[in-house]
Short mmCIF file of C-alpha atoms in Angstrom, two decimals:
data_model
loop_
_atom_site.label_atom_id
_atom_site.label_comp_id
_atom_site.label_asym_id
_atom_site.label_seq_id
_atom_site.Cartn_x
_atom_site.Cartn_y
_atom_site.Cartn_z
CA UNK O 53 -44.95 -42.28 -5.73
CA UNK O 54 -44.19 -39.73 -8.00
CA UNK O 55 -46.64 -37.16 -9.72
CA UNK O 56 -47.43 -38.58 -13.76
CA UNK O 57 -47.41 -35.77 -15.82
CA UNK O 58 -47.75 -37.77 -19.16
CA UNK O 59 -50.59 -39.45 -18.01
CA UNK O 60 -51.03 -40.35 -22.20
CA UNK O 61 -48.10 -40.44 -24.07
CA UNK O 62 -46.59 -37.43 -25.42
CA UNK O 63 -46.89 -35.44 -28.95
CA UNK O 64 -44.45 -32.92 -30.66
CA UNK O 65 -42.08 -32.28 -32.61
CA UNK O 66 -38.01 -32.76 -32.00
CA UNK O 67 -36.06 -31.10 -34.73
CA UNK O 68 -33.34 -33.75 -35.42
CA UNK O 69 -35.05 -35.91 -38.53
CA UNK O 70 -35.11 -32.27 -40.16
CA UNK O 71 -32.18 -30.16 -39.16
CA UNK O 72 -29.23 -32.57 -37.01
CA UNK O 73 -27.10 -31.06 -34.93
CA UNK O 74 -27.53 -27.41 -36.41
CA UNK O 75 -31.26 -26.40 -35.99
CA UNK O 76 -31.68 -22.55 -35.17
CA UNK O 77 -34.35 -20.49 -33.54
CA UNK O 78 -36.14 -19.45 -36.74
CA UNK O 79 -36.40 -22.66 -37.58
CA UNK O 80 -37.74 -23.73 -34.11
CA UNK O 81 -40.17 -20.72 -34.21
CA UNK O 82 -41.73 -21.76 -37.49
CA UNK O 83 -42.70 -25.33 -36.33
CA UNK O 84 -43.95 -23.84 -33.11
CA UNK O 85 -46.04 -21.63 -35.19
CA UNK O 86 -47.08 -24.23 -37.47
CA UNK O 87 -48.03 -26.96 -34.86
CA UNK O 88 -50.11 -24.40 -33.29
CA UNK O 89 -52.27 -23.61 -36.32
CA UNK O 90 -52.71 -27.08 -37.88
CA UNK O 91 -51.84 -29.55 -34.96
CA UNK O 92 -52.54 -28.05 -31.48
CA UNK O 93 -56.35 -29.19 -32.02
CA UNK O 94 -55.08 -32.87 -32.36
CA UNK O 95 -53.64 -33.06 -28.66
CA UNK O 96 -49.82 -32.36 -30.31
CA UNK O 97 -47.70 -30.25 -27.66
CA UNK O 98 -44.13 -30.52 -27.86
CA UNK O 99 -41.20 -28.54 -29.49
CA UNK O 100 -38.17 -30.12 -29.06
CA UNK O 101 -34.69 -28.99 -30.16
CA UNK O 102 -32.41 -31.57 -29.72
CA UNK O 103 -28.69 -31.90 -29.65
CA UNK O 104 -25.71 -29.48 -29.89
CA UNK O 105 -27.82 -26.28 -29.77
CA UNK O 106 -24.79 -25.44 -27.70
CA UNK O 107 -22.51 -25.67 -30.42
CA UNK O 108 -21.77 -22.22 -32.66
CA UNK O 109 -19.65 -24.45 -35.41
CA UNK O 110 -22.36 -26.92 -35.83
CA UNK O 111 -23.27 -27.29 -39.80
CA UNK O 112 -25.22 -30.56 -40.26
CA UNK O 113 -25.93 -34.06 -38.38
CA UNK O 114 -22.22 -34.39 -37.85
CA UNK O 115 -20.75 -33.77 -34.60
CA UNK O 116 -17.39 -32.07 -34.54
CA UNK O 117 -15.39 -33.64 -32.19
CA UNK O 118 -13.95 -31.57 -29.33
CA UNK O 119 -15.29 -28.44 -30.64
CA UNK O 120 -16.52 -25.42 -28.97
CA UNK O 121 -18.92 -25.23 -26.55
CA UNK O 122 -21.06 -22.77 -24.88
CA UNK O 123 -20.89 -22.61 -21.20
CA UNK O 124 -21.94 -20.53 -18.17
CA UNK O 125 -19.52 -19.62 -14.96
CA UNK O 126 -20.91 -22.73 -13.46
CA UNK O 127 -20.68 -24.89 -16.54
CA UNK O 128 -23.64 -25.63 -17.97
CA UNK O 129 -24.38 -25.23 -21.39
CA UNK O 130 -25.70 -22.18 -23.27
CA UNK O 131 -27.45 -22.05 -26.42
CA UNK O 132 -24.95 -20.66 -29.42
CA UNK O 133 -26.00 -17.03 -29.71
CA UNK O 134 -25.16 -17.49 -33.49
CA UNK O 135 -27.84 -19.86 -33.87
CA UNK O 136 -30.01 -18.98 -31.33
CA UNK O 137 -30.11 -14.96 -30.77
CA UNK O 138 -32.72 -14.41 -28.49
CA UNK O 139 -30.60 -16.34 -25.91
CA UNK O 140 -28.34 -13.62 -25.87
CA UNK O 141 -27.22 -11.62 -22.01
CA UNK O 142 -27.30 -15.26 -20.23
CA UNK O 143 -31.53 -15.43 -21.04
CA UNK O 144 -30.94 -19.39 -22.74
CA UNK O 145 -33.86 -20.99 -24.01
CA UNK O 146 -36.47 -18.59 -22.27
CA UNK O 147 -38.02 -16.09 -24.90
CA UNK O 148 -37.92 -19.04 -26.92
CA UNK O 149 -39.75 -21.12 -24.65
CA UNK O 150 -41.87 -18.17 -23.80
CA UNK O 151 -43.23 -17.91 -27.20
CA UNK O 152 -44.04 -21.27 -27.64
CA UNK O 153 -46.40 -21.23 -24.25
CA UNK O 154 -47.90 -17.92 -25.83
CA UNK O 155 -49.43 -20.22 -28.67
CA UNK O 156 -50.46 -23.17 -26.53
CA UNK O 157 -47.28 -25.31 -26.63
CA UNK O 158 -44.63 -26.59 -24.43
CA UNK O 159 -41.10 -26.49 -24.92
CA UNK O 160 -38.53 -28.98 -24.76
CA UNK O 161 -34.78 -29.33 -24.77
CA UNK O 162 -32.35 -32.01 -25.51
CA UNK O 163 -29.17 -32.70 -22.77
CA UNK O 164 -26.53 -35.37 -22.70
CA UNK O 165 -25.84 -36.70 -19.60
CA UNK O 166 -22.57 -35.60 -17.46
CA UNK O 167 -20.96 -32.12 -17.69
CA UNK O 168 -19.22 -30.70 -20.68
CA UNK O 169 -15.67 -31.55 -20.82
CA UNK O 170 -14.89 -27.80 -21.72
CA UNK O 171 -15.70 -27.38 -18.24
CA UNK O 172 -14.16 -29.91 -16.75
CA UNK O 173 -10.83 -29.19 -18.02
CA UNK O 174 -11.56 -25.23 -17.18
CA UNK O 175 -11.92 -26.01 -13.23
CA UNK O 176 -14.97 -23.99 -13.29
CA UNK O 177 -16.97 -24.01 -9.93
CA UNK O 178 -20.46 -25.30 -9.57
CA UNK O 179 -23.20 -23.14 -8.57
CA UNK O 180 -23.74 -22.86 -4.86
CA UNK O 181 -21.25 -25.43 -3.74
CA UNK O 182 -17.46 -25.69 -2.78
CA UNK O 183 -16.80 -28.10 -5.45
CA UNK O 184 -15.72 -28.33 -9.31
CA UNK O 185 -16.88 -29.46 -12.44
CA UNK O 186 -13.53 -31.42 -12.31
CA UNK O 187 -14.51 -33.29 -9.11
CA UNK O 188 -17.22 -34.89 -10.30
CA UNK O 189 -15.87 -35.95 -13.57
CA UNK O 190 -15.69 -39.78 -14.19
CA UNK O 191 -13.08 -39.65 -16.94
CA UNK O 192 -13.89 -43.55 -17.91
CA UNK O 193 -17.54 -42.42 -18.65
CA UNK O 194 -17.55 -41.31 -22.31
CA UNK O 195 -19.84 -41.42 -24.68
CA UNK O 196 -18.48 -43.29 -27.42
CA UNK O 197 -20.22 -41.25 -30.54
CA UNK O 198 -20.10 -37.89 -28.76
CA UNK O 199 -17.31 -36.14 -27.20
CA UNK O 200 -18.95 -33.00 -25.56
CA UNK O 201 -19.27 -34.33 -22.18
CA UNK O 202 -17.68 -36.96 -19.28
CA UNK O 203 -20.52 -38.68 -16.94
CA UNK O 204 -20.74 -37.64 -13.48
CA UNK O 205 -19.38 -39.93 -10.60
CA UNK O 206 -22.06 -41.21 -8.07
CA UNK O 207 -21.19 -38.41 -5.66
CA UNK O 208 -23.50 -35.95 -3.49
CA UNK O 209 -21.11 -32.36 -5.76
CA UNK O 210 -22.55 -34.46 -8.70
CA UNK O 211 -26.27 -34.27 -7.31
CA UNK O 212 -25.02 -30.66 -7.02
CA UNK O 213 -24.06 -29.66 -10.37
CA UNK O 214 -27.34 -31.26 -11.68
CA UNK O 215 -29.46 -29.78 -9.34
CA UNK O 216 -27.66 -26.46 -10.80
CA UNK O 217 -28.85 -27.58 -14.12
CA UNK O 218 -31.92 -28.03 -13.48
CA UNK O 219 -33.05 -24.99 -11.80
CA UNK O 220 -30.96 -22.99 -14.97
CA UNK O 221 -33.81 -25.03 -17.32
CA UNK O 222 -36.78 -24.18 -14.98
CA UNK O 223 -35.75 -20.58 -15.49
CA UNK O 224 -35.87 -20.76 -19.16
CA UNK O 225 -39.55 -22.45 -18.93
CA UNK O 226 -38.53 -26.21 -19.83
CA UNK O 227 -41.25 -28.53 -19.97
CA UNK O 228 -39.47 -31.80 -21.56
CA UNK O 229 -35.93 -33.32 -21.56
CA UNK O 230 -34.87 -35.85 -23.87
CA UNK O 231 -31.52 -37.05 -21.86
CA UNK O 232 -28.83 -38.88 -24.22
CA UNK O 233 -26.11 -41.14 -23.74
CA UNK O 234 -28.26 -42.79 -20.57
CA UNK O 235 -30.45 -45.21 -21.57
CA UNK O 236 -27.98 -47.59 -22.39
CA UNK O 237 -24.33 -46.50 -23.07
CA UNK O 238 -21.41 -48.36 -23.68
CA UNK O 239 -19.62 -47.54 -20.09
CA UNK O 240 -19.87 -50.23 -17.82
CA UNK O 241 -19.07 -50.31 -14.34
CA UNK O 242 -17.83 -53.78 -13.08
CA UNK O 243 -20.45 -53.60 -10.21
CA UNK O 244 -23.15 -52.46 -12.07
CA UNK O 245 -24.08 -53.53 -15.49
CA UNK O 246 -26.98 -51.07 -15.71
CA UNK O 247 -24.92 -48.52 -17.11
CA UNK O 248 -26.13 -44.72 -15.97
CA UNK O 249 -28.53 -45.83 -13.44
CA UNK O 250 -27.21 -43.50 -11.16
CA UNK O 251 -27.43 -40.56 -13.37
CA UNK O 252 -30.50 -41.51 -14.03
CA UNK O 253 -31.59 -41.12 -10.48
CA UNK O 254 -29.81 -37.88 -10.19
CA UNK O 255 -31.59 -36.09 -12.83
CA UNK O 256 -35.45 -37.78 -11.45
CA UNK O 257 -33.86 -35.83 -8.28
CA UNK O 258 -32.93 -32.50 -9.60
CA UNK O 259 -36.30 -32.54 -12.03
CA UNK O 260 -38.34 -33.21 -8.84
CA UNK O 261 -36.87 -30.27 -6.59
CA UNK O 262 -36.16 -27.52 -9.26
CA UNK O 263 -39.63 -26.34 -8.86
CA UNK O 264 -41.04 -26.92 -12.42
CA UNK O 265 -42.87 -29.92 -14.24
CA UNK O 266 -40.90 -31.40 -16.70
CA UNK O 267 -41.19 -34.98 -18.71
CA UNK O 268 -38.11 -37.00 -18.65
CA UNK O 269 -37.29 -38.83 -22.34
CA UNK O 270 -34.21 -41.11 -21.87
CA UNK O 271 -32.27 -42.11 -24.96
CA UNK O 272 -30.95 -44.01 -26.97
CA UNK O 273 -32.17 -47.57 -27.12
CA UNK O 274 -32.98 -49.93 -26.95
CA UNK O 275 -33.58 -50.02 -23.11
CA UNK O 276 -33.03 -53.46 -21.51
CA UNK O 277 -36.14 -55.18 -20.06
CA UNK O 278 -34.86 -56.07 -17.18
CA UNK O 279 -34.82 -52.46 -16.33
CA UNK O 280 -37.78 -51.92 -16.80
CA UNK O 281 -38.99 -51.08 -13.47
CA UNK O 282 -36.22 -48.50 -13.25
CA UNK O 283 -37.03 -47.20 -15.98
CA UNK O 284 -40.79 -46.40 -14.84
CA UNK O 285 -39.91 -45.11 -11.28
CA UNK O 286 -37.74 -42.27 -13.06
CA UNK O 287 -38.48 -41.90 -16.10
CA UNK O 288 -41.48 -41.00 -18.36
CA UNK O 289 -40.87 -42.50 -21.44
CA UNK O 290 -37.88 -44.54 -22.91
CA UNK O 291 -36.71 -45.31 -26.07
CA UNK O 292 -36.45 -49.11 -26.88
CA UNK O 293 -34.32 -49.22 -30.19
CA UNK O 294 -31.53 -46.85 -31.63
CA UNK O 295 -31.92 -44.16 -34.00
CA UNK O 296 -35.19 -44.90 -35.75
CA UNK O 297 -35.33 -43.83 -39.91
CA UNK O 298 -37.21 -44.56 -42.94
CA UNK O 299 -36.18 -47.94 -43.91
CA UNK O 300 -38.47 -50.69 -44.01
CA UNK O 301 -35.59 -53.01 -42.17
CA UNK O 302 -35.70 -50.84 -38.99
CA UNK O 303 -39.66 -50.76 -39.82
CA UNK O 304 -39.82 -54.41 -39.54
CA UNK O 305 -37.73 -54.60 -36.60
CA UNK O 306 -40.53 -52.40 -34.03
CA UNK O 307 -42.62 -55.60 -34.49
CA UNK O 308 -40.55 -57.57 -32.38
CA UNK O 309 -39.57 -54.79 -29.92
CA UNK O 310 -43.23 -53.78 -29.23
CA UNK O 311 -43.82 -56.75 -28.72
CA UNK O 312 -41.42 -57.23 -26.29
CA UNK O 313 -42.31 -54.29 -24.11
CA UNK O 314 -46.15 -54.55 -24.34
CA UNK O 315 -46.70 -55.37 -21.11
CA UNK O 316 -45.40 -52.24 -20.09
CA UNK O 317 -47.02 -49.86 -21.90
CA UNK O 318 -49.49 -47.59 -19.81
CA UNK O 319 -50.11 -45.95 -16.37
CA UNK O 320 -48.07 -42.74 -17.08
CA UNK O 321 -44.89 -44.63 -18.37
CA UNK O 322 -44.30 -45.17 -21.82
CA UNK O 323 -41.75 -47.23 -23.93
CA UNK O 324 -40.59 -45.13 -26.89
CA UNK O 325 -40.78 -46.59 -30.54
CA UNK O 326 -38.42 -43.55 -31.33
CA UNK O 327 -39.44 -40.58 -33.61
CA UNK O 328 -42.02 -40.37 -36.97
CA UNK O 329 -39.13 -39.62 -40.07
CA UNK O 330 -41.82 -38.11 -42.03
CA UNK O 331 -42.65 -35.08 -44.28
CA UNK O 332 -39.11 -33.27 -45.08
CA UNK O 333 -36.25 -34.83 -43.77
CA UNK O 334 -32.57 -34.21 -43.39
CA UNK O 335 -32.79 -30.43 -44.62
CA UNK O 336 -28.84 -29.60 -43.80
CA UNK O 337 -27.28 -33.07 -44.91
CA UNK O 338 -27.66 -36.45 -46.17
CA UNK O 339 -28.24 -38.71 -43.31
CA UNK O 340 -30.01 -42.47 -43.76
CA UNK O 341 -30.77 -40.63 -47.54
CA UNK O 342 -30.53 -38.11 -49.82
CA UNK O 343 -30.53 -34.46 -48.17
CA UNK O 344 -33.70 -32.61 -48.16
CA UNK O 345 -35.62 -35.10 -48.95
CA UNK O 346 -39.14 -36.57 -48.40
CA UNK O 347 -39.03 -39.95 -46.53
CA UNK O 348 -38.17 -42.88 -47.87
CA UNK O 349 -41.32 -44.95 -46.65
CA UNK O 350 -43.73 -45.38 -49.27
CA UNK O 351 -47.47 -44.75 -48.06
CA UNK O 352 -48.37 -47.86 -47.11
CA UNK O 353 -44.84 -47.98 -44.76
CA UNK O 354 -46.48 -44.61 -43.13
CA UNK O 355 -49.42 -45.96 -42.39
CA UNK O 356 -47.85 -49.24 -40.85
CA UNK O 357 -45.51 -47.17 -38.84
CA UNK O 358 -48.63 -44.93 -37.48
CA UNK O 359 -50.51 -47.83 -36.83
CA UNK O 360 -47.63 -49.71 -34.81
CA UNK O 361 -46.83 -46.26 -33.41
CA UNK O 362 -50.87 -45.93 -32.37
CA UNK O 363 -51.98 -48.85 -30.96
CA UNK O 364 -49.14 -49.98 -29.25
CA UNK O 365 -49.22 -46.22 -27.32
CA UNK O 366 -45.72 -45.06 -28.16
CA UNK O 367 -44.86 -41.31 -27.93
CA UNK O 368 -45.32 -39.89 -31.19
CA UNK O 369 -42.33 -37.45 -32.59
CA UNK O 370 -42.92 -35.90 -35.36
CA UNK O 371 -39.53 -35.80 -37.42
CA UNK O 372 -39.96 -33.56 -40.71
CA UNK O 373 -39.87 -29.86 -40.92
CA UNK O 374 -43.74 -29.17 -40.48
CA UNK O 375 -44.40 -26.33 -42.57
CA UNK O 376 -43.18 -28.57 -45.30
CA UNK O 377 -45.57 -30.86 -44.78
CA UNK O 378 -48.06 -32.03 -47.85
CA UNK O 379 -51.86 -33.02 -47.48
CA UNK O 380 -50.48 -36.60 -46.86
CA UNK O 381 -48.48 -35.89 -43.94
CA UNK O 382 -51.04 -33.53 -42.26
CA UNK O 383 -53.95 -35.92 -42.58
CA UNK O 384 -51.40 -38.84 -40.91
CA UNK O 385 -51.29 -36.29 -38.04
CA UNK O 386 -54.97 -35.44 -38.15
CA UNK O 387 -56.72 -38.09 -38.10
CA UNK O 388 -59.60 -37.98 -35.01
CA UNK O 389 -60.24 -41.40 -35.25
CA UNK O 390 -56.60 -42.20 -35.06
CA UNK O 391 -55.70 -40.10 -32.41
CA UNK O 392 -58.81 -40.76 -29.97
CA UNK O 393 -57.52 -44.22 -29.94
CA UNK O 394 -54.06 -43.67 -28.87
CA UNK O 395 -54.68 -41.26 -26.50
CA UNK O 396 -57.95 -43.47 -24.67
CA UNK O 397 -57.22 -47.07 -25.84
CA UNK O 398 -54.94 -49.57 -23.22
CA UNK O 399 -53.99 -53.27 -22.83
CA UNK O 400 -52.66 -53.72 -26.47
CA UNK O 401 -51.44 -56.85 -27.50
CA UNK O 402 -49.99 -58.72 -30.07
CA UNK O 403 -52.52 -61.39 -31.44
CA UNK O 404 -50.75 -63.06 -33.65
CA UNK O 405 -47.40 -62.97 -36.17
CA UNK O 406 -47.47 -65.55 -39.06
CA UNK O 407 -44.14 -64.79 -40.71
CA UNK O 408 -41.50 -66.73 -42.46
CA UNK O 409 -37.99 -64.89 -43.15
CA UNK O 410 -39.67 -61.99 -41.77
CA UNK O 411 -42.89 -61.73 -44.19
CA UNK O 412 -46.36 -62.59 -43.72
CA UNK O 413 -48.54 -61.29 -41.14
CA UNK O 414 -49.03 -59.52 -37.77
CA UNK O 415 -52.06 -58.70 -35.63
CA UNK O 416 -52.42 -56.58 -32.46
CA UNK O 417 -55.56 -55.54 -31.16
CA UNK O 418 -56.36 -53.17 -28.26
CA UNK O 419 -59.47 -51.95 -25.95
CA UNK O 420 -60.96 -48.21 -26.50
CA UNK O 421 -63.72 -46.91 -24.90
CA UNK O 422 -66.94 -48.60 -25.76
CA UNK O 423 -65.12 -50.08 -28.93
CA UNK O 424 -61.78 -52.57 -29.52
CA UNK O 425 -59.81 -51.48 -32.22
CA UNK O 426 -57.52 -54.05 -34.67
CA UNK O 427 -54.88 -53.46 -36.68
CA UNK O 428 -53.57 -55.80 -39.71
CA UNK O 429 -50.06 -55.96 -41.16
CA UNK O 430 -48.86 -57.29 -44.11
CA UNK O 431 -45.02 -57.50 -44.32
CA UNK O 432 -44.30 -59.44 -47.50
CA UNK O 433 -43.48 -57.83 -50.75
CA UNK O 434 -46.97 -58.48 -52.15
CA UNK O 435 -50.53 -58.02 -51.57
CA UNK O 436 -52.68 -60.21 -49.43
CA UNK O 437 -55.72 -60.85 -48.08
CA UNK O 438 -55.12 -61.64 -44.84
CA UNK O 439 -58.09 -63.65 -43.00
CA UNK O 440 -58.46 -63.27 -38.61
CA UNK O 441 -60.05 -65.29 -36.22
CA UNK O 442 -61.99 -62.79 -34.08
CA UNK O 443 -63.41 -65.41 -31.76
CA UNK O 444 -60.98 -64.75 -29.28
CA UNK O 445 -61.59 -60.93 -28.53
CA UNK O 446 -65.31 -60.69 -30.26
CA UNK O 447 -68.22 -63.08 -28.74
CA UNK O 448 -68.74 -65.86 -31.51
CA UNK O 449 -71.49 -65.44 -33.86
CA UNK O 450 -72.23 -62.10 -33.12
CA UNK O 451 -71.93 -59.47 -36.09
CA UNK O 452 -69.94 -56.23 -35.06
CA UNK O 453 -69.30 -52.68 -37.25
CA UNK O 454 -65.80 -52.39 -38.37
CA UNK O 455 -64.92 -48.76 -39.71
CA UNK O 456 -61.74 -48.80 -41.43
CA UNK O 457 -59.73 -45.59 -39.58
CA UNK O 458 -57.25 -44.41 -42.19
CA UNK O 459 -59.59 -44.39 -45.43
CA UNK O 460 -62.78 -43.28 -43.28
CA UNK O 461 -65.04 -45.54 -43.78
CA UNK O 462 -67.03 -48.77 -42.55
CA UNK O 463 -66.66 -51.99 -43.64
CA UNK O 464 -70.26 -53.20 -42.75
CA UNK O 465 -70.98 -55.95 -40.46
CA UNK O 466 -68.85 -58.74 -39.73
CA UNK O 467 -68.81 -61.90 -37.19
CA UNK O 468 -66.06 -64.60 -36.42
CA UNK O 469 -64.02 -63.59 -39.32
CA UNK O 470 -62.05 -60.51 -41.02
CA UNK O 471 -60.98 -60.28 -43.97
CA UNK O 472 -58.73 -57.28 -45.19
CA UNK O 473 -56.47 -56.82 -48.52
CA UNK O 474 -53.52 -55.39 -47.44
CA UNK O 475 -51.27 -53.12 -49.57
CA UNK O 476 -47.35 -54.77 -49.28
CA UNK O 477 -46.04 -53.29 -46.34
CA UNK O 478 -49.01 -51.74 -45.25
CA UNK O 479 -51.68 -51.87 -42.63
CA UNK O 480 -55.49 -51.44 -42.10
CA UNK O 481 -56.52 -50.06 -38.67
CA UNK O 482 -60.50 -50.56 -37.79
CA UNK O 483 -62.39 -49.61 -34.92
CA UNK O 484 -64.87 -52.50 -33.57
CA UNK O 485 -68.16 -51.38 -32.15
CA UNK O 486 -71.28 -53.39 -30.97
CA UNK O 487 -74.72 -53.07 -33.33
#
């Protein structure tokens, strides 16, 4: 078995929410800076820059179809020096990555899966090996909203070129890779209706011998159940639904999908609910929303979506540009109570969901150490006061403190019975401790 290196699930930052497909290195060094001052202390890790940092023409969250790329001899991909100057004479990502381990962090890089088609069509060689980009090129595997790169046929040059890739990213000083285009894709193979499982198992392979620690994020959703096991042996987390943003429809929809996937939350593997679009989004362009704009979800949405987020154990990915962020935001991310629980609590589960045309209510509840914790949900349009049975996870008759974690403060003793007003799509979130 395999060595867990998310052995809670992960926290950072990923700078597509914020900046798309043209995020630069000052902008990347600012969040670094600012999640090591105000989130660091909170357990938060993670700088991620995600797609097309490659790309020198790249302007907004538009991708420019069959555009330039940047690409070694061997044909990998280079960050744009116009975007990214410190990557300049061949260094890539590592004075970047440098400084973030200087303040405490880790940094993180987003790939697609395949090889660039740039190279491809080029001929260029692959490092250390008598074959070509071009003969492990599977020109049926496309992405269908991307058009940088071909997948890789299931071939030992292919296991090659990625191994290549690989040890180019442990020189920089990678420590996470959100993979795209893998998790589920719209190629299918006849034979094989799990679409990049291959791939998949190449990368596990070339992470495992290029000498460095790195966590594997496979995108986009949402990942099929039945593959789950797959999933686990190679992967550390994986996203189960698309493109996550701040509407209350796609909101409403992560009730159903954690649900789905709760029994395999845990144990070094976790299920991805996708990133938080909070604080300043979409800084370049309008996307899901006005451009450079504050999310959408009103403040009882955030709290819902933190609380699903929480006790369900997803990865949290922070989405806005941080040093942007108001008091609000910060004290989402800060919040000790909050954050102890995700990172110690296990076995969440959903208790119950009384909806009808998707509004009413929804219950998990989860074990912590020395504590339970349950969270409440109200998804109608309207306050309620929503009433639980706790007989079934609290001994009967016995009175228990709830402290209410996002307004700080208890809620006295209770047996057999909670009752909490809820704000209309909103949450309360309380930890449960014995007198």
């Amino acid at each position: 078995m395999r060595k867990k290196l998310a052995k809670t699930p992960p926290l950072g930052w990923n700078s597509w929410d914020c900046f798309g497909a043209a995020v630069n290195e000052k902008q990347l060094r600012e969040n670094a800076e600012y999640m090591a001052e105000h989130l660091k202390p909170f357990g938060w890790e993670y700088i991620v820059c995600d797609i097309q940092w490659y790309e020198p023409k790249a302007e907004s969250n538009d991708y420019n179809n069959f555009t330039e790329l940047n690409v070694d001899a061997f044909g990998r991909l280079m960050p744009a020096e116009n975007r990214f100057p410190s990557a300049g004479g061949g260094k890539g990502f590592k004075e970047i990555a440098d400084y973030c381990h200087s303040l405490g962090l880790k940094f993180g890089i987003h790939i697609m899966r395949g090889v660039p088609r740039c190279a491809v069509h080029a001929n260029l060689p692959i490092k250390n090996s008598r074959y070509t980009c071009r003969d492990i090129a599977h020109h049926f595997s496309v992405c269908s909203w991307n058009t940088d790169m071909y997948g890789c046929k299931n071939t030992p040059a292919a296991q090659e070129y990625y191994n290549s890739v690989f040890e180019l990213y442990a020189g920089w000083g990678v420590d996470f890779i959100k993979c795209d285009d893998i998790c589920v894709t719209e190629f299918r193979q006849w034979d094989n209706p799990y679409s990049a499982d291959y791939e998949i198992e190449m990368i596990r392979k070339a992470i495992d011998n290029c000498g460095r620690d790195m966590v594997l994020s496979l995108s986009p959703g949402p990942a099929h159940i039945e593959n789950a096991a797959h999933l686990a042996e190679n992967a550390d987390m994986w996203r189960m639904t698309g493109d996550f943003w701040d509407q209350w429809e796609k909101l409403h929809d992560m009730f159903s999908r954690c649900y789905q996937w709760q029994e395999y939350v845990g144990n070094g593997r976790w299920p991805d609910c996708d990133m938080l679009p909070l604080g300043k989004l979409s800084k370049n362009a309008p996307c899901h929303g006005k451009a450079d704009r504050y999310t959408n979800f009103t403040k009882a949405e955030q709290i819902t979506m933190m609380t699903l987020w929480g006790i369900f154990r997803s990865p949290l990915m922070f989405g806005g540009n941080m040093p942007e962020n108001d008091e609000w935001t910060l004290s989402l991310l800060t919040n000790k109570e909050y954050m102890y629980m995700h990172r110690t609590s296990c076995g969440a589960r959903r208790l119950f969901a009384n909806e009808k045309n998707g509004k009413g209510t929804v219950v998990w509840h989860s074990i912590g150490k020395k504590c339970k914790y349950i969270a409440v949900f109200n998804t109608d349009n309207r306050k309620r006061n929503v009433s639980v049975d706790l007989k079934s996870i609290l001994m009967p008759d016995t009175y228990y403190n709830f402290y209410d974690i996002w307004t700080n403060n208890s809620e006295g003793k209770i047996k057999n019975t909670l009752t909490a007003a809820v704000e209309p799509h909103g949450a309360r979130l309380f930890k449960i401790t014995n007198l």
